[in-house]
Amino acid sequence: MSIPTLRMTEDLLVAILLGDSTIQKKSAKHELKFYLPPNKQKILKMYIEKYKLQSLICIEGVNVETDFFIVSNSLVLERIIREWSDGTSVIFLDPRLLKNSTYMLWLCLFGRKVNNQVIIKQNTLTLDTKHTLIYFFEKTMRTSFLRLNAEGHLKVQAIDELLLASIIDNRPSYESLALHELLTDHSKKSFLQKQEKMKEEMREYACF
């Protein structure tokens, strides 16, 4: 496995582990069971096809009607789960695998707009690990931050800044579209204002 391919594989597996998933053990090996609605399944498919991961990651549908999937038979997943968890809960995070690309994929796959807020349902992280994730996220992303809501799930703020950064950095179009769908009423106004300001700055620059 090449280094770039390994990194893309790690990004996906870490994103799923930190998303709406649970750790399971079968025949002495670990699996990840996760929930992904139809609109998010398209992002997963495009990511796997874009980076040609079909032969490296085994993802199977548990039940088409329930939108649950299982990741299995992955040496990379086994390594991450053994290093990060106690077999049930994530108790440690390796910041070397928590990159901008990892967080972006995580948000696109598992971010949900609920009551005009963007949340990520989390099942595997302990409370201490959630606070560690919040710290690492803010340190890496800079323009956005996380909070815990009353239910203990992660609330993502400043989605407009993340979308703008995605566009400026020329990240995959499916990623920017997914972030755009997560914009709340407030962040939509903020995004449009920042976008217009950026266009104005570009027009001014072009005049010189």
Short mmCIF file of C-alpha atoms in Angstrom, two decimals, residues 40-170:
data_model
loop_
_atom_site.label_atom_id
_atom_site.label_comp_id
_atom_site.label_asym_id
_atom_site.label_seq_id
_atom_site.Cartn_x
_atom_site.Cartn_y
_atom_site.Cartn_z
CA LYS A 40 -24.17 10.69 2.89
CA GLN A 41 -23.70 7.29 1.26
CA LYS A 42 -23.00 9.07 -2.03
CA ILE A 43 -20.08 10.91 -0.41
CA LEU A 44 -18.66 7.64 0.90
CA LYS A 45 -18.94 6.03 -2.53
CA MET A 46 -17.29 8.99 -4.31
CA TYR A 47 -14.44 9.07 -1.77
CA ILE A 48 -13.72 5.35 -2.17
CA GLU A 49 -13.85 5.58 -5.97
CA LYS A 50 -11.76 8.77 -6.13
CA TYR A 51 -8.90 7.22 -4.16
CA LYS A 52 -9.40 3.65 -5.46
CA LEU A 53 -9.90 2.06 -2.05
CA GLN A 54 -12.36 -0.64 -3.21
CA SER A 55 -9.89 -3.49 -2.66
CA LEU A 56 -8.52 -2.09 0.60
CA ILE A 57 -11.63 -1.39 2.67
CA CYS A 58 -14.47 -3.87 3.05
CA ILE A 59 -17.72 -2.00 3.76
CA GLU A 60 -20.92 -4.01 3.66
CA GLY A 61 -24.51 -3.01 4.21
CA VAL A 62 -26.15 -4.61 7.24
CA ASN A 63 -29.66 -3.78 6.13
CA VAL A 64 -30.56 -1.60 3.16
CA GLU A 65 -33.64 -0.27 4.93
CA THR A 66 -31.82 0.78 8.13
CA ASP A 67 -28.76 2.41 6.46
CA PHE A 68 -26.33 0.60 8.75
CA PHE A 69 -22.95 -0.58 7.45
CA ILE A 70 -20.00 -2.57 8.76
CA VAL A 71 -16.28 -2.07 8.10
CA SER A 72 -14.41 -5.35 8.50
CA ASN A 73 -11.27 -7.28 7.52
CA SER A 74 -9.00 -4.25 7.65
CA LEU A 75 -5.50 -4.41 9.09
CA VAL A 76 -5.43 -0.61 9.25
CA LEU A 77 -8.70 -0.54 11.18
CA GLU A 78 -7.44 -3.25 13.55
CA ARG A 79 -4.31 -1.22 14.27
CA ILE A 80 -6.25 1.99 14.93
CA ILE A 81 -8.80 0.32 17.21
CA ARG A 82 -6.12 -1.51 19.20
CA GLU A 83 -4.10 1.69 19.64
CA TRP A 84 -7.03 4.03 20.31
CA SER A 85 -9.56 1.97 22.26
CA ASP A 86 -10.13 -0.50 25.05
CA GLY A 87 -12.14 -2.61 22.64
CA THR A 88 -15.38 -0.77 23.27
CA SER A 89 -14.65 2.93 23.80
CA VAL A 90 -12.09 5.28 22.28
CA ILE A 91 -9.80 6.32 25.13
CA PHE A 92 -6.85 7.75 23.17
CA LEU A 93 -6.41 9.91 20.08
CA ASP A 94 -3.29 10.08 17.93
CA PRO A 95 -3.02 13.67 16.64
CA ARG A 96 -0.85 12.46 13.75
CA LEU A 97 -3.97 10.89 12.22
CA LEU A 98 -6.20 13.89 12.92
CA LYS A 99 -5.52 16.07 9.91
CA ASN A 100 -7.50 18.74 8.10
CA SER A 101 -8.54 16.16 5.49
CA THR A 102 -9.69 13.75 8.22
CA TYR A 103 -11.88 16.36 9.89
CA MET A 104 -13.36 17.54 6.60
CA LEU A 105 -14.36 14.01 5.62
CA TRP A 106 -15.73 13.40 9.13
CA LEU A 107 -17.92 16.51 8.93
CA CYS A 108 -19.17 15.68 5.45
CA LEU A 109 -20.09 12.09 6.34
CA PHE A 110 -21.51 12.53 9.83
CA GLY A 111 -22.53 16.16 10.22
CA ARG A 112 -26.30 16.59 10.57
CA LYS A 113 -28.37 19.75 10.67
CA VAL A 114 -30.79 19.46 13.61
CA ASN A 115 -32.85 22.37 14.92
CA ASN A 116 -30.65 24.83 13.02
CA GLN A 117 -27.50 23.37 14.55
CA VAL A 118 -24.87 21.06 13.09
CA ILE A 119 -24.21 18.05 15.30
CA ILE A 120 -22.27 14.82 15.04
CA LYS A 121 -23.68 11.91 16.99
CA GLN A 122 -20.90 10.15 18.85
CA ASN A 123 -21.08 6.71 20.47
CA THR A 124 -17.53 5.52 21.09
CA LEU A 125 -15.59 8.39 22.70
CA THR A 126 -15.40 8.75 26.46
CA LEU A 127 -16.14 12.22 27.87
CA ASP A 128 -12.44 12.95 28.41
CA THR A 129 -11.65 11.86 24.85
CA LYS A 130 -14.37 14.12 23.49
CA HIS A 131 -12.72 17.09 25.19
CA THR A 132 -9.37 15.99 23.75
CA LEU A 133 -10.94 15.83 20.28
CA ILE A 134 -12.36 19.33 20.72
CA TYR A 135 -8.87 20.60 21.59
CA PHE A 136 -7.20 18.90 18.61
CA PHE A 137 -9.96 19.99 16.24
CA GLU A 138 -9.70 23.65 17.15
CA LYS A 139 -5.90 23.53 16.98
CA THR A 140 -5.93 22.00 13.49
CA MET A 141 -8.92 23.71 11.87
CA ARG A 142 -8.35 27.18 13.41
CA THR A 143 -11.40 28.70 11.74
CA SER A 144 -13.99 26.53 13.46
CA PHE A 145 -14.64 24.86 16.77
CA LEU A 146 -16.59 22.14 18.53
CA ARG A 147 -18.74 22.10 21.64
CA LEU A 148 -20.66 19.40 23.51
CA ASN A 149 -24.42 19.78 23.52
CA ALA A 150 -26.78 18.73 26.30
CA GLU A 151 -27.01 15.18 24.89
CA GLY A 152 -23.25 14.78 24.87
CA HIS A 153 -22.96 14.95 21.09
CA LEU A 154 -20.55 17.25 19.28
CA LYS A 155 -21.86 20.56 17.96
CA VAL A 156 -19.93 22.12 15.07
CA GLN A 157 -19.86 25.88 14.71
CA ALA A 158 -18.58 28.27 12.02
CA ILE A 159 -19.49 25.94 9.14
CA ASP A 160 -19.42 28.99 6.85
CA GLU A 161 -15.70 29.42 7.48
CA LEU A 162 -15.06 25.73 6.82
CA LEU A 163 -16.96 25.94 3.53
CA LEU A 164 -15.03 29.01 2.46
CA ALA A 165 -11.75 27.29 3.31
CA SER A 166 -12.83 24.22 1.33
CA ILE A 167 -13.54 26.35 -1.74
CA ILE A 168 -10.31 28.37 -1.45
CA ASP A 169 -8.24 25.19 -0.99
CA ASN A 170 -9.94 23.65 -4.04
#
